[in-house]
Short mmCIF file of C-alpha atoms and ligand atoms in Angstrom, two decimals:
data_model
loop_
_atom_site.label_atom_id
_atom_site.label_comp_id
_atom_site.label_asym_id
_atom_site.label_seq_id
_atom_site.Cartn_x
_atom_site.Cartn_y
_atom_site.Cartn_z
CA UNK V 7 0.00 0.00 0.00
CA UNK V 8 1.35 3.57 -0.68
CA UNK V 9 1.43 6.64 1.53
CA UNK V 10 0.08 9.13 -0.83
CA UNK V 11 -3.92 8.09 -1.19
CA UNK V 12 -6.08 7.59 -4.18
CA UNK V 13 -7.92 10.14 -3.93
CA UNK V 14 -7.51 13.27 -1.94
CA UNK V 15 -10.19 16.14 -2.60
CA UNK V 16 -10.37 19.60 -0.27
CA UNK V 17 -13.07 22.08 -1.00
CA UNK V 18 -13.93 21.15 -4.19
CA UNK V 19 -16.61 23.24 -5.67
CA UNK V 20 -18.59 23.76 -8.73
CA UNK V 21 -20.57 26.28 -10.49
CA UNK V 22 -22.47 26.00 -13.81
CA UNK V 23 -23.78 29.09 -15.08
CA UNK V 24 -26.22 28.95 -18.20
CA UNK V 25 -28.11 31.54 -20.09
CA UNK V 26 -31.38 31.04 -21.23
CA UNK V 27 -33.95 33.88 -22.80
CA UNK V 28 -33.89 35.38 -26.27
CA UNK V 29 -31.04 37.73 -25.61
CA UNK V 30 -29.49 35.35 -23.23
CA UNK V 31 -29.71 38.08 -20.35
CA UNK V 32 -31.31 35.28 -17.92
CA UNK V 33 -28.07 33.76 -16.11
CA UNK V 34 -28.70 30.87 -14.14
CA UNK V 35 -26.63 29.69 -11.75
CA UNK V 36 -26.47 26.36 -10.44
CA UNK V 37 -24.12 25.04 -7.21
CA UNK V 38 -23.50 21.55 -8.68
CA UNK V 39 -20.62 20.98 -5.43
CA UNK V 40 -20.37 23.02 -2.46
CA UNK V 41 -17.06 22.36 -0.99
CA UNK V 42 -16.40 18.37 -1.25
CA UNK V 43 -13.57 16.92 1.17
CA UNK V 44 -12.34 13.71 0.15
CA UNK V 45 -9.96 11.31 0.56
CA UNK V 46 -9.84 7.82 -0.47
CA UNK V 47 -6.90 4.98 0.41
CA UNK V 48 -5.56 2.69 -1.95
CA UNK V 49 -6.92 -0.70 -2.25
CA UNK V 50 -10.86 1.16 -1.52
CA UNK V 51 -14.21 0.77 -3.08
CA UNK V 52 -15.86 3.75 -2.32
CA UNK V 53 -19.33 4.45 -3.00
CA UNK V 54 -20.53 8.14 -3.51
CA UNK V 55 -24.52 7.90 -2.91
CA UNK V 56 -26.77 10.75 -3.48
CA UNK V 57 -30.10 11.16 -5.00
CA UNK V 58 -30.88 12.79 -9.01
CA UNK V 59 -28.72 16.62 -9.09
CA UNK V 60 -26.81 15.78 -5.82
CA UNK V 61 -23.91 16.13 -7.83
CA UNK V 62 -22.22 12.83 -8.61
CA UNK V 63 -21.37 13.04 -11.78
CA UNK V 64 -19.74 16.54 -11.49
CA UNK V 65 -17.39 15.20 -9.18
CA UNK V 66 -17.09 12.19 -11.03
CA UNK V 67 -15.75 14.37 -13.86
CA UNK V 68 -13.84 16.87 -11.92
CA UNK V 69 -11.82 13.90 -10.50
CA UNK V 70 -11.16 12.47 -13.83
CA UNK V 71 -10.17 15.40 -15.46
CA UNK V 72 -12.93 15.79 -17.61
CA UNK V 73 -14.28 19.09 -16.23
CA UNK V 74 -12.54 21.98 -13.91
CA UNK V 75 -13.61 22.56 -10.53
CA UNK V 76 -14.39 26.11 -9.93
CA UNK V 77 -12.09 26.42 -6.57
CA UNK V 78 -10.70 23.71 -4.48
CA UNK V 79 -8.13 21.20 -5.23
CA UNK V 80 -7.77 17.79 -6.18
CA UNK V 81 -5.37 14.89 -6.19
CA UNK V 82 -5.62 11.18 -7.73
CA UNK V 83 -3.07 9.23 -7.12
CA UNK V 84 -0.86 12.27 -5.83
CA UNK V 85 -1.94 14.09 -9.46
CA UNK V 86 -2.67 17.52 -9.92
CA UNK V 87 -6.54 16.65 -11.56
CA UNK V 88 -6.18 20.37 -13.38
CA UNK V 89 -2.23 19.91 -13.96
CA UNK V 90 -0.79 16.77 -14.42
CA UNK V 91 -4.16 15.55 -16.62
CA UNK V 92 -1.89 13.55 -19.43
CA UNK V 93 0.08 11.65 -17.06
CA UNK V 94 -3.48 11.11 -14.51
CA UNK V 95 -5.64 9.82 -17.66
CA UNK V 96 -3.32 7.17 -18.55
CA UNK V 97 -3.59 5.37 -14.77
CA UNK V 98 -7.30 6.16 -14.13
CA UNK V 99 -10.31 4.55 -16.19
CA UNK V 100 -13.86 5.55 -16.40
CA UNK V 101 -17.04 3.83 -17.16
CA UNK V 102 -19.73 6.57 -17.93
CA UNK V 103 -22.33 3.99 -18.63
CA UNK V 104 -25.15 4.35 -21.12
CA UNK V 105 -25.36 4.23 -24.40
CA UNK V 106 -22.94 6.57 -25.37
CA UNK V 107 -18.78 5.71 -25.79
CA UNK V 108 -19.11 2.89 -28.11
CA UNK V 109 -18.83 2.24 -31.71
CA UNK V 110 -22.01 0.93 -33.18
CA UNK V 111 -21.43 0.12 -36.09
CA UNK V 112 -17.89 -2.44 -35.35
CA UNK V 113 -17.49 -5.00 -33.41
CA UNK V 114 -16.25 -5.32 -29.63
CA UNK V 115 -12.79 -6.07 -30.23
CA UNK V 116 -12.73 -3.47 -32.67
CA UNK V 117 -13.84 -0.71 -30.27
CA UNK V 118 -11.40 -2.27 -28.20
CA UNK V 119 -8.82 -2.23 -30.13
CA UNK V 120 -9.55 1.42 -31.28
CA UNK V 121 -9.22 2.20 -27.35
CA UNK V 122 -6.15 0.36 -26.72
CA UNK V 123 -4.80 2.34 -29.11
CA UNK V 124 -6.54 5.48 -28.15
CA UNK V 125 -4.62 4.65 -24.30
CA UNK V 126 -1.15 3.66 -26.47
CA UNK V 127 -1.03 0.29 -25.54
CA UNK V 128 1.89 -1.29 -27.99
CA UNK V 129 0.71 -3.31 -30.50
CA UNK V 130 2.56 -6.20 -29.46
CA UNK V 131 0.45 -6.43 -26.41
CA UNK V 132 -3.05 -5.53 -28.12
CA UNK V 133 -4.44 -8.37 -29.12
CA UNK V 134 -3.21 -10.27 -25.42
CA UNK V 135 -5.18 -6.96 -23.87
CA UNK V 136 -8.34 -6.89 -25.77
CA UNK V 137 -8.57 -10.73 -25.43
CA UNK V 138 -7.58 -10.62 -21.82
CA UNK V 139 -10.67 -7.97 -20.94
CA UNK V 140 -12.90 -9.32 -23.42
CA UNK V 141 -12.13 -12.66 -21.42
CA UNK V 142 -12.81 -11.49 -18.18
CA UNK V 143 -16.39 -9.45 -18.72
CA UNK V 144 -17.62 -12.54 -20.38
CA UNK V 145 -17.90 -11.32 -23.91
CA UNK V 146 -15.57 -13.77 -26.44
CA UNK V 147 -18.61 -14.99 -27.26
CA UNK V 148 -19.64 -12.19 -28.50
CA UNK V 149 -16.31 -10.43 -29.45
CA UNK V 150 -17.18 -10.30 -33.50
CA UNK V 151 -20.76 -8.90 -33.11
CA UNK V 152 -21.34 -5.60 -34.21
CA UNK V 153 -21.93 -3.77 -30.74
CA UNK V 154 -25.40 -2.08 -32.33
CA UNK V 155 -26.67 -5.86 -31.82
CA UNK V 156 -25.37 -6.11 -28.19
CA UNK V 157 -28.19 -5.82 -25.25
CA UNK V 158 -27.82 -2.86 -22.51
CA UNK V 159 -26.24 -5.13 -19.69
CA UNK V 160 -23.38 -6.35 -22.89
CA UNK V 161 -22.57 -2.80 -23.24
CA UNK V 162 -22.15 -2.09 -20.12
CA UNK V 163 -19.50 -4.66 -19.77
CA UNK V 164 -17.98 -3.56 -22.84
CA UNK V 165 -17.82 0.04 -21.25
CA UNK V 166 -16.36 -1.75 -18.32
CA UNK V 167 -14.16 -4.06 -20.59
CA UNK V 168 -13.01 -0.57 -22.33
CA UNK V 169 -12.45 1.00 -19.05
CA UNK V 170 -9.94 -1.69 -17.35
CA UNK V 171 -7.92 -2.25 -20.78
CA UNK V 172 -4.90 0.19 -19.93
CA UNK V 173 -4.94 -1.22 -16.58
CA UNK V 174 -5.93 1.65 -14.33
CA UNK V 175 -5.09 2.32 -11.13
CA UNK V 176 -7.94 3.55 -9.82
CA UNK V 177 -11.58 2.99 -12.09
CA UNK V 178 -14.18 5.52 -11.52
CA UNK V 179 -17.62 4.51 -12.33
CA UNK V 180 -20.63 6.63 -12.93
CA UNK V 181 -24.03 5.04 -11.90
CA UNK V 182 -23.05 1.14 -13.37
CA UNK V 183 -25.97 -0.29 -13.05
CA UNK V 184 -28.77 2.64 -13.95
CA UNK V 185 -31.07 1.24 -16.51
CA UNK V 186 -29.94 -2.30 -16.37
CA UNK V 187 -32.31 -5.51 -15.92
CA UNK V 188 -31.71 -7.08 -12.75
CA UNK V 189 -29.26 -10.30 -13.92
CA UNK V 190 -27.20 -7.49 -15.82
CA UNK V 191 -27.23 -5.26 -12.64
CA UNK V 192 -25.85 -8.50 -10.41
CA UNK V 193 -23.58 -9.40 -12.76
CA UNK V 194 -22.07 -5.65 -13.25
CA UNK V 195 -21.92 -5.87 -9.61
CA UNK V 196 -19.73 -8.99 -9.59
CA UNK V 197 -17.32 -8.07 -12.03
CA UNK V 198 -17.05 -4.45 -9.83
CA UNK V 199 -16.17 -6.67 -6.65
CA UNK V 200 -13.78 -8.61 -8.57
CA UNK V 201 -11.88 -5.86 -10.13
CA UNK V 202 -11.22 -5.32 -6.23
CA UNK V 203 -8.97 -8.73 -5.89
CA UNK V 204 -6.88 -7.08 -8.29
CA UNK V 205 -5.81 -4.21 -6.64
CA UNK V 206 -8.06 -1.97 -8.46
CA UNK V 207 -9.07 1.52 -6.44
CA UNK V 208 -12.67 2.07 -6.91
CA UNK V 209 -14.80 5.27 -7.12
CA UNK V 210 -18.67 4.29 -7.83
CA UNK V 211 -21.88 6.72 -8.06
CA UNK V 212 -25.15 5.22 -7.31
CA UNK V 213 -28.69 6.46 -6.14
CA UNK V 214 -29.02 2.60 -5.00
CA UNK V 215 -28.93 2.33 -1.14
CA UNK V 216 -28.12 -1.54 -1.57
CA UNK V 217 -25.92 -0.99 -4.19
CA UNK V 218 -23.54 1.16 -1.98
CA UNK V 219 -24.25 -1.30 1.24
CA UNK V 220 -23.46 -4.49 -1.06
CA UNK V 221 -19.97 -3.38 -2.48
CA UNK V 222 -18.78 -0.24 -0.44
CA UNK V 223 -16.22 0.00 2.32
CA UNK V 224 -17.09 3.05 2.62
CA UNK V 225 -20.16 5.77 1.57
CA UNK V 226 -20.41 9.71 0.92
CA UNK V 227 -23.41 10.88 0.91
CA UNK V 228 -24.03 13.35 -1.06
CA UNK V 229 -26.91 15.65 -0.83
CA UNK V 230 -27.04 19.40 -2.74
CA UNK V 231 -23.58 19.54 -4.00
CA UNK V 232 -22.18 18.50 -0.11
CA UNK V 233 -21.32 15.40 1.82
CA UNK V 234 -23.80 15.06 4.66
CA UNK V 235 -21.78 12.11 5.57
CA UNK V 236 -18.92 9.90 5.17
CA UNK V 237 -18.30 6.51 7.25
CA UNK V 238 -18.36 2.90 6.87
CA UNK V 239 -22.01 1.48 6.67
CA UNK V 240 -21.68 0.25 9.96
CA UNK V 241 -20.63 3.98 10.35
CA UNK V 242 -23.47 5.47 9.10
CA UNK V 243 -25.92 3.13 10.93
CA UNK V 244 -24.31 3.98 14.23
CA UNK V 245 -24.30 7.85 13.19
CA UNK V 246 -28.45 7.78 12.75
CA UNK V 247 -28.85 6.20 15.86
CA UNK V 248 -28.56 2.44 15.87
CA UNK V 249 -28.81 -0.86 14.02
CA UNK V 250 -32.46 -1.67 15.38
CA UNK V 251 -35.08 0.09 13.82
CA UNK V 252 -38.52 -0.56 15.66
CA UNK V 253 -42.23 0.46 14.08
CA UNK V 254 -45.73 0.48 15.15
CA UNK V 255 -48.76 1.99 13.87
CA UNK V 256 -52.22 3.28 14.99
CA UNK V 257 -54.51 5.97 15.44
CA UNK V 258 -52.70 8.68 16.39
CA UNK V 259 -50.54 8.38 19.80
CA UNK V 260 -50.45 10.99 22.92
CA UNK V 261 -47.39 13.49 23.24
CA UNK V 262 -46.94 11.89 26.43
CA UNK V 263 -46.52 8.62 25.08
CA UNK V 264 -44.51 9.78 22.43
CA UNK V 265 -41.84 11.14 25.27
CA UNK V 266 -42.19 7.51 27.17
CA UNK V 267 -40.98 5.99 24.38
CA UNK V 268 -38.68 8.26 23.61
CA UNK V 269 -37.28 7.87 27.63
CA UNK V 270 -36.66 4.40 26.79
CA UNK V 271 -32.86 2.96 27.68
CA UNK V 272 -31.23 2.26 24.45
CA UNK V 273 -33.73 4.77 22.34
CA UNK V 274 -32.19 7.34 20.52
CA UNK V 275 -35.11 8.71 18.15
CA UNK V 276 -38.76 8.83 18.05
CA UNK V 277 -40.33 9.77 14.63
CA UNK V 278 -44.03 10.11 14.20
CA UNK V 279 -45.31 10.35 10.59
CA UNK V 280 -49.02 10.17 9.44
CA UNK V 281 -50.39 8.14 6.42
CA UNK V 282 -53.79 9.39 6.31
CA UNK V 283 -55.34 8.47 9.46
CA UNK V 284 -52.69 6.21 10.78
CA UNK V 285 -49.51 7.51 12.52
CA UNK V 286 -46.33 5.37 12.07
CA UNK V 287 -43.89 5.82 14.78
CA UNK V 288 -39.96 4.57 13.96
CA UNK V 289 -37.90 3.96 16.69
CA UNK V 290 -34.34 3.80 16.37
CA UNK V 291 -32.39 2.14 18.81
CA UNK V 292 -28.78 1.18 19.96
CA UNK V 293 -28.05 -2.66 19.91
CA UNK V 294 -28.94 -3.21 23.90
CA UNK V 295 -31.68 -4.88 25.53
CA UNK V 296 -34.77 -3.12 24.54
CA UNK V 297 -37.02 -5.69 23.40
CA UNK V 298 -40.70 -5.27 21.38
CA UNK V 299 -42.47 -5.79 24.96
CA UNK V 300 -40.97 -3.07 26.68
CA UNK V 301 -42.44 -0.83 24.20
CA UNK V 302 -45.71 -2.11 24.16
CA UNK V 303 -45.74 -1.97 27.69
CA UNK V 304 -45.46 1.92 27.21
CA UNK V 305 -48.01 2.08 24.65
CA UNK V 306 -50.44 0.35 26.69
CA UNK V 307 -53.01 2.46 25.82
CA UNK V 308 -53.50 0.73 22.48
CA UNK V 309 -54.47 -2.59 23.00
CA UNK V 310 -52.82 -5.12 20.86
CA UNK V 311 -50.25 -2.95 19.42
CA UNK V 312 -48.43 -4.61 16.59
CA UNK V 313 -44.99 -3.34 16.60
CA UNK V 314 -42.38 -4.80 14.09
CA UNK V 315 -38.50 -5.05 14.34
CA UNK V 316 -36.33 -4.75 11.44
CA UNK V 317 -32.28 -4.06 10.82
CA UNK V 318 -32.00 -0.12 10.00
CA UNK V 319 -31.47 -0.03 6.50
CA UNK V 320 -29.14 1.95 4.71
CA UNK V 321 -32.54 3.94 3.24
CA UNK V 322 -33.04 4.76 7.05
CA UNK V 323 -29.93 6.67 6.75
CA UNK V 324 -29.85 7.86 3.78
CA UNK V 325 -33.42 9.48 3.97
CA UNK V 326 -32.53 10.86 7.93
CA UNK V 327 -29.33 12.60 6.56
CA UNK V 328 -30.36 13.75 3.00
CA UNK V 329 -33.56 15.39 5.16
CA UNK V 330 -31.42 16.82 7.70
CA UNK V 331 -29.46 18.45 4.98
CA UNK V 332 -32.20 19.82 3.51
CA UNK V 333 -33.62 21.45 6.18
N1 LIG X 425 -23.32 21.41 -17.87
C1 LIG X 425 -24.17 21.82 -16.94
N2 LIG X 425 -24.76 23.04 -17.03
C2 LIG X 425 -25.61 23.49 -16.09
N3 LIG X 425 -25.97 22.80 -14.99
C3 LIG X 425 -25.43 21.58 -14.83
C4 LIG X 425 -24.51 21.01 -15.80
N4 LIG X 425 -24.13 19.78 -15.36
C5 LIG X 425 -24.79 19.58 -14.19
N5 LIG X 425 -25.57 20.63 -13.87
C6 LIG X 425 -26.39 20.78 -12.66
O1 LIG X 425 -25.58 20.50 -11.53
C7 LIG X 425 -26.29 19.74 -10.57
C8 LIG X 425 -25.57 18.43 -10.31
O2 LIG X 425 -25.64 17.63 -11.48
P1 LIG X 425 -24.98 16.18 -11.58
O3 LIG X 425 -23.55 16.25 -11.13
O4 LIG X 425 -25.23 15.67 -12.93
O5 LIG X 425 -25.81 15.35 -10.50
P2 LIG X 425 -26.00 13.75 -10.34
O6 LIG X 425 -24.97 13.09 -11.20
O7 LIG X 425 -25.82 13.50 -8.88
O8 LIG X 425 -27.39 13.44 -10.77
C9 LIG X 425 -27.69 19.57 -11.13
O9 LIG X 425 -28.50 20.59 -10.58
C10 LIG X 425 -27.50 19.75 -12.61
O10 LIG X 425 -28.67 20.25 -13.21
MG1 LIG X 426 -25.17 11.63 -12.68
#
């Protein structure tokens, strides 16, 4: 493992400013990233969650060099991202995803091969390459097909195929799995994971809770251009207040009852929500020895109270902090 880490960001922020109008004279101005502080270690799969406009894919680009951050600074792999961009693009890869990036009309290994030498891989080792990745997305079969005749979940392990061929460092990937059928999505997955026994430093976007819980050491999450959080999933369980997450539902409870739960050992948060005429309370609490009874026991005004446990979910989080943030 080196010293320097993957990915170091501090204060990265973004603008976009657009005109619209007849003259132009309207100027919008949009904050895509409000000062981002980053860093990843080698050897990482990091997941950056956030919902639609959160921002992902402007940081996505800023880190790969594609697009200049409007202040801040940014390092990949000790690189300058707005400096040292020739010498960064050749250990980095990036899978945009989508339908875009590909050749339709020629084959796999010919967009492959127009890649590898896009990335100035010697033509001695071209062929080995192109069969190597083609190999190891699953896609000889297919290598000779025109890609217009290849389903979404084949291009997107062409795009990943493509992205991996000048072995990068560290692979950035932009929402892998939007749009996919489920079996593509899985298998996307896998290959992602298994990119990780080589060595590979990973960068992912995804609005998919699971997604990020299933792969990622670690999650950002990203909500209006900042990170309303960064930790381990364990982390971020702990940082909502707890891995049990308790419900019950009825017509409407008492304030007073509310606070008795809420008075609980081991409860750190009461929320009451109504769905028409039914309130749902959640109850988040800290692994301990608060059991279902003990609650019911305080809601004993409502006879035969279901109340239903479950494992706080990475949604749990995700909706607690991306609300917080917008408040
Ligand atoms: N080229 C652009 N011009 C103007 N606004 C943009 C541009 N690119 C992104 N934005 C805006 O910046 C915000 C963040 O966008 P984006 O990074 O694409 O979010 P995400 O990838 O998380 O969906 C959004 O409000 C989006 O509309
Ligand atoms: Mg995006």
């Amino acid at each position: 493992m080196s010293s320097v880490p993957a990915i170091e960001a501090r204060g990265i922020t973004r603008v976009f400013q657009s005109r619209k109008g007849f003259f132009y004279q309207d100027v919008t101005r949009t904050e895509a990233l409000r000062g981002v502080d980053l860093t990843i270690e080698t050897g990482e799969i990091f997941g950056l969650l956030g919902p639609n406009g959160a921002g992902k894919t402007t940081l996505t680009k800023i880190l790969t060099t594609l697009l200049l951050p409007t202040s801040g600074t940014a390092r990949v792999l000790g690189l300058d991202v707005t400096k040292d961009t020739e010498r960064l693009r050749a250990r980095i890869g990036l899978v945009l995803g989508g339908e875009r990036g590909l050749y339709n009309r020629i084959s796999a290994r010919e967009n492959l091969r127009y890649f590898a030498d896009l990335y100035g891989i010697p033509l001695a080792e071209r062929e080995k390459r192109v069969n190597e990745v083609l190999e190891w997305v699953g896609l000889t079969w297919a290598a000779d097909r025109r890609t217009e005749e290849y389903s979404r979940g084949m291009k997107q392990k062409l795009h990943i195929a493509r992205g991996i061929l000048h072995r990068p460092e560290v692979l950035f990937l932009d929402e892998p799995t939007i749009g996919l059928d489920p079996k593509s999505a899985r298998e996307t997955r896998k290959l992602i994971r298994s990119l990780l026994g080589e060595g590979v430093t990973i960068f992912l976007t995804t609005h998919y809770m699971f997604e990020a819980e299933e792969l990622c050491h670690r999650i950002g999450v990203l909500s209006r251009g900042r990170l309303a959080a960064i930790d381990t999933v364990a982390g971020l369980r702990e940082l909502v207040g707890g891995d049990r997450t308790l419900e019950a539902e009825d017509y409407g409870f008492e304030d007073s009852e509310l606070a008795a739960v809420r008075h609980l050992p081991g409860v750190s948060k009461v929320v009451s929500e109504e769905y028409g005429p039914v309130t749902r309370l959640t109850i988040r609490v800290r692994t301990g020895d608060l059991t279902i009874d003990t609650v019911r026991q305080s809601l004993i005004g409502h006879g035969g109270l279901q109340v239903r446990e479950r494992r706080t979910s990475l949604e749990d989080v995700y909706l607690d902090l991306v609300e917080e943030e917008a408040r």
